[in-house]
mmCIF file of C-alpha atoms in Angstrom:
data_model
loop_
_atom_site.group_PDB
_atom_site.id
_atom_site.type_symbol
_atom_site.label_atom_id
_atom_site.label_comp_id
_atom_site.label_asym_id
_atom_site.label_seq_id
_atom_site.Cartn_x
_atom_site.Cartn_y
_atom_site.Cartn_z
ATOM 1 C CA MET H 247 98.038 117.690 88.878
ATOM 2 C CA GLU H 248 101.261 116.017 88.807
ATOM 3 C CA SER H 249 103.007 118.963 90.969
ATOM 4 C CA GLU H 250 99.754 118.670 93.498
ATOM 5 C CA ARG H 251 100.231 115.053 93.580
ATOM 6 C CA ALA H 252 104.491 115.343 94.189
ATOM 7 C CA LEU H 253 103.532 117.943 96.967
ATOM 8 C CA VAL H 254 101.264 115.562 98.588
ATOM 9 C CA SER H 255 103.272 112.959 98.549
ATOM 10 C CA LEU H 256 106.332 114.987 99.889
ATOM 11 C CA LEU H 257 103.975 116.711 102.969
ATOM 12 C CA VAL H 258 102.822 112.773 103.733
ATOM 13 C CA LYS H 259 105.868 112.073 103.511
ATOM 14 C CA LYS H 260 107.605 114.296 105.914
ATOM 15 C CA GLY H 261 104.774 113.713 108.378
ATOM 16 C CA ILE H 262 105.045 110.255 108.442
ATOM 17 C CA SER H 263 109.148 110.301 109.159
ATOM 18 C CA ARG H 264 108.182 113.203 111.835
ATOM 19 C CA VAL H 265 105.952 110.696 113.542
ATOM 20 C CA ARG H 266 108.243 107.446 113.457
ATOM 21 C CA ALA H 267 110.841 109.664 114.392
ATOM 22 C CA GLU H 268 108.796 109.737 117.753
ATOM 23 C CA LEU H 269 108.085 106.690 117.816
ATOM 24 C CA LEU H 270 111.574 105.535 117.410
ATOM 25 C CA ILE H 271 112.218 107.821 120.889
ATOM 26 C CA LYS H 272 109.443 106.824 122.844
ATOM 27 C CA PRO H 273 110.058 104.429 125.821
ATOM 28 C CA ILE H 274 108.614 101.088 125.379
ATOM 29 C CA LYS H 275 108.107 98.284 128.290
ATOM 30 C CA VAL H 276 110.111 95.685 127.565
ATOM 31 C CA ALA H 277 111.080 92.098 129.447
ATOM 32 C CA PRO H 278 114.829 91.663 129.445
ATOM 33 C CA LYS H 279 116.086 88.167 129.146
ATOM 34 C CA SER H 280 120.098 89.190 131.153
ATOM 35 C CA GLU H 281 121.386 91.984 132.093
ATOM 36 C CA THR H 282 122.853 93.998 129.378
ATOM 37 C CA GLU H 283 123.706 97.200 128.646
ATOM 38 C CA LEU H 284 123.625 99.316 125.269
ATOM 39 C CA SER H 285 125.517 102.689 124.679
ATOM 40 C CA SER H 286 124.150 104.975 122.195
ATOM 41 C CA THR H 287 125.488 108.747 121.514
ATOM 42 C CA LEU H 288 121.610 110.082 121.253
ATOM 43 C CA PHE H 289 120.884 108.417 124.748
ATOM 44 C CA GLY H 290 124.167 107.626 126.051
ATOM 45 C CA GLU H 291 124.153 104.180 128.572
ATOM 46 C CA ILE H 292 120.879 102.475 128.364
ATOM 47 C CA GLN H 293 120.585 99.581 130.734
ATOM 48 C CA VAL H 294 118.072 96.970 131.647
ATOM 49 C CA LYS H 295 118.016 94.428 134.387
ATOM 50 C CA LYS H 296 116.675 90.541 134.213
ATOM 51 C CA SER H 297 113.529 90.365 135.763
ATOM 52 C CA SER H 298 112.428 93.723 136.072
ATOM 53 C CA SER H 299 110.027 95.492 133.255
ATOM 54 C CA THR H 300 111.186 98.449 132.281
ATOM 55 C CA GLU H 301 110.806 101.056 129.670
ATOM 56 C CA ILE H 302 113.295 101.932 126.974
ATOM 57 C CA PRO H 303 113.418 103.623 123.734
ATOM 58 C CA TYR H 304 111.699 101.777 120.762
ATOM 59 C CA PHE H 305 114.746 101.606 118.643
ATOM 60 C CA ALA H 306 117.048 100.572 121.422
ATOM 61 C CA ALA H 307 114.051 97.624 122.086
ATOM 62 C CA THR H 308 114.739 96.706 118.592
ATOM 63 C CA ILE H 309 118.007 96.357 118.536
ATOM 64 C CA MET H 310 118.108 94.441 122.286
ATOM 65 C CA GLU H 311 115.137 91.839 120.925
ATOM 66 C CA ARG H 312 117.139 91.296 117.823
ATOM 67 C CA ASN H 313 120.309 90.167 119.612
ATOM 68 C CA GLY H 314 118.241 88.369 121.963
ATOM 69 C CA LEU H 315 118.698 90.199 125.042
ATOM 70 C CA LEU H 316 114.921 91.176 125.686
ATOM 71 C CA GLU H 317 111.021 90.822 124.480
ATOM 72 C CA ILE H 318 108.962 93.431 123.201
ATOM 73 C CA PRO H 319 105.416 92.248 124.900
ATOM 74 C CA ASN H 320 102.614 92.264 122.094
ATOM 75 C CA SER H 321 105.048 92.867 119.562
ATOM 76 C CA ASP H 322 104.503 89.362 117.555
ATOM 77 C CA LEU H 323 102.702 90.216 114.449
ATOM 78 C CA SER H 324 102.259 86.391 113.583
ATOM 79 C CA GLU H 325 99.508 84.989 111.530
ATOM 80 C CA LYS H 326 97.440 84.047 114.773
ATOM 81 C CA ASN H 327 97.674 87.272 115.740
ATOM 82 C CA LEU H 328 97.116 88.990 112.504
ATOM 83 C CA LYS H 329 93.758 87.201 112.283
ATOM 84 C CA MET H 330 92.608 88.190 115.608
ATOM 85 C CA LEU H 331 93.403 91.631 115.246
ATOM 86 C CA SER H 332 91.487 91.280 111.865
ATOM 87 C CA TRP H 333 88.674 90.036 113.811
ATOM 88 C CA ASN H 334 88.407 92.298 115.473
ATOM 89 C CA GLU H 335 88.290 94.883 113.142
ATOM 90 C CA LYS H 336 85.362 93.089 111.305
ATOM 91 C CA TYR H 337 83.430 92.995 114.865
ATOM 92 C CA LYS H 338 83.856 96.325 115.725
ATOM 93 C CA GLU H 339 81.753 97.851 112.872
ATOM 94 C CA THR H 340 82.257 101.247 113.733
ATOM 95 C CA LYS H 341 84.919 101.334 116.479
ATOM 96 C CA LEU H 342 88.461 100.544 116.373
ATOM 97 C CA SER H 343 90.106 97.731 118.222
ATOM 98 C CA SER H 344 93.077 98.125 120.080
ATOM 99 C CA LEU H 345 96.959 97.485 117.992
ATOM 100 C CA PRO H 346 99.773 96.449 119.746
ATOM 101 C CA GLU H 347 101.980 99.311 120.301
ATOM 102 C CA ASN H 348 103.929 100.628 117.302
ATOM 103 C CA PHE H 349 101.599 98.344 115.035
ATOM 104 C CA TYR H 350 102.530 100.299 111.931
ATOM 105 C CA LEU H 351 106.546 99.844 112.545
ATOM 106 C CA LEU H 352 106.353 96.164 113.226
ATOM 107 C CA ALA H 353 103.777 96.146 110.252
ATOM 108 C CA GLN H 354 106.393 97.561 108.041
ATOM 109 C CA GLU H 355 108.903 95.348 109.105
ATOM 110 C CA ALA H 356 107.058 92.226 108.804
ATOM 111 C CA LEU H 357 106.467 93.569 104.998
ATOM 112 C CA LEU H 358 109.468 94.141 104.164
ATOM 113 C CA ASN H 359 110.894 90.831 105.936
ATOM 114 C CA THR H 360 108.507 87.985 105.424
ATOM 115 C CA LYS H 361 107.911 86.215 102.599
ATOM 116 C CA ASP H 362 104.491 84.751 103.744
ATOM 117 C CA LYS H 363 101.839 86.322 101.620
ATOM 118 C CA LYS H 364 99.008 85.441 104.371
ATOM 119 C CA ILE H 365 100.616 87.586 106.812
ATOM 120 C CA ASP H 366 101.028 90.198 103.903
ATOM 121 C CA SER H 367 97.453 90.252 103.059
ATOM 122 C CA LEU H 368 96.323 90.215 106.719
ATOM 123 C CA ILE H 369 98.071 92.874 107.354
ATOM 124 C CA ILE H 370 96.750 95.062 104.570
ATOM 125 C CA GLU H 371 93.431 94.210 105.093
ATOM 126 C CA ILE H 372 93.748 95.380 108.874
ATOM 127 C CA VAL H 373 94.887 98.798 107.593
ATOM 128 C CA SER H 374 92.133 99.298 104.980
ATOM 129 C CA LEU H 375 89.016 97.743 107.400
ATOM 130 C CA ARG H 376 90.847 100.655 109.910
ATOM 131 C CA ILE H 377 90.936 103.365 106.641
ATOM 132 C CA LYS H 378 87.695 102.902 106.134
ATOM 133 C CA LYS H 379 86.940 103.535 109.790
ATOM 134 C CA LEU H 380 88.743 106.701 109.880
ATOM 135 C CA LEU H 381 87.090 108.000 106.530
ATOM 136 C CA ARG H 382 83.675 107.480 108.438
ATOM 137 C CA TYR H 383 84.470 109.087 111.525
ATOM 138 C CA LEU H 384 86.089 112.808 109.240
ATOM 139 C CA VAL H 385 82.443 113.225 108.359
ATOM 140 C CA LEU H 386 81.440 113.518 111.727
ATOM 141 C CA PRO H 387 80.413 117.233 113.230
ATOM 142 C CA SER H 388 83.029 116.148 115.907
ATOM 143 C CA ILE H 389 84.750 113.567 117.134
ATOM 144 C CA PRO H 390 84.877 111.746 120.697
ATOM 145 C CA SER H 391 88.357 112.146 122.556
ATOM 146 C CA GLU H 392 88.285 108.585 122.710
ATOM 147 C CA VAL H 393 88.259 107.705 119.249
ATOM 148 C CA ILE H 394 90.865 110.083 118.497
ATOM 149 C CA SER H 395 92.770 108.385 121.330
ATOM 150 C CA SER H 396 92.106 105.126 119.638
ATOM 151 C CA PHE H 397 94.074 105.979 116.727
ATOM 152 C CA SER H 398 97.518 105.427 116.356
ATOM 153 C CA PRO H 399 100.090 108.175 116.028
ATOM 154 C CA GLU H 400 100.121 107.076 112.377
ATOM 155 C CA GLU H 401 96.422 107.129 111.807
ATOM 156 C CA LYS H 402 96.276 110.404 113.677
ATOM 157 C CA TYR H 403 98.612 112.220 111.465
ATOM 158 C CA LEU H 404 96.347 110.782 108.621
ATOM 159 C CA PHE H 405 93.213 111.878 110.009
ATOM 160 C CA TYR H 406 94.242 115.729 110.719
ATOM 161 C CA LEU H 407 95.656 116.015 107.617
ATOM 162 C CA LEU H 408 92.764 114.662 105.895
ATOM 163 C CA ARG H 409 90.634 116.442 108.098
ATOM 164 C CA GLU H 410 92.498 119.747 107.376
ATOM 165 C CA VAL H 411 92.221 118.991 103.408
ATOM 166 C CA ILE H 412 88.203 118.842 103.080
ATOM 167 C CA SER H 413 88.318 121.942 105.522
ATOM 168 C CA SER H 414 90.139 123.752 103.022
ATOM 169 C CA TRP H 415 88.471 122.226 99.815
ATOM 170 C CA GLN H 416 85.439 123.416 101.430
ATOM 171 C CA ARG H 417 86.559 126.735 101.969
ATOM 172 C CA GLU H 418 87.981 127.443 98.218
ATOM 173 C CA VAL H 419 84.897 125.484 96.628
ATOM 174 C CA LEU H 420 81.720 126.993 98.811
ATOM 175 C CA GLY H 421 83.093 129.680 100.741
ATOM 176 C CA ILE H 422 82.316 127.252 103.927
ATOM 177 C CA GLY H 423 84.741 128.885 106.831
ATOM 178 C CA ALA H 424 85.383 132.571 104.550
ATOM 179 C CA ARG H 425 82.989 134.807 106.382
#
């Protein structure tokens, strides 16, 4: 049983690493505060001009934001914004509300860097509410595409992983789909 647990843990870790790598290079909209450039061996020169909304890879945007060069819209996980997200998840009992782009990356950073227990508990509450909804969708015979599109990339990975685990379990235990 311990080896199965380790295998599942490794599978999840590898899958999330792949999802995160894709998110880090995915372009996002930013609001530059000044004209600047960033040199990257992976992407070459990245230039942003003040007063023009532009898209750059997420990893570059976070570096530039930390240095005060630009803002990433909807990346504020303040207590006020988290309370609103939590309220939306509770209010929409069966539907997933929309999250800020790269929510889980932002949430992980907030959990690692903040000492505010209220923010920690709000993030955990939001994630728990979303997982409960995701689990409900797992038992449905079909899921509308708009539901799948409301999942974050990390949630999509979890959903498809759990769906495959359940399907494999049914095949092994009941022989469903084996014929």
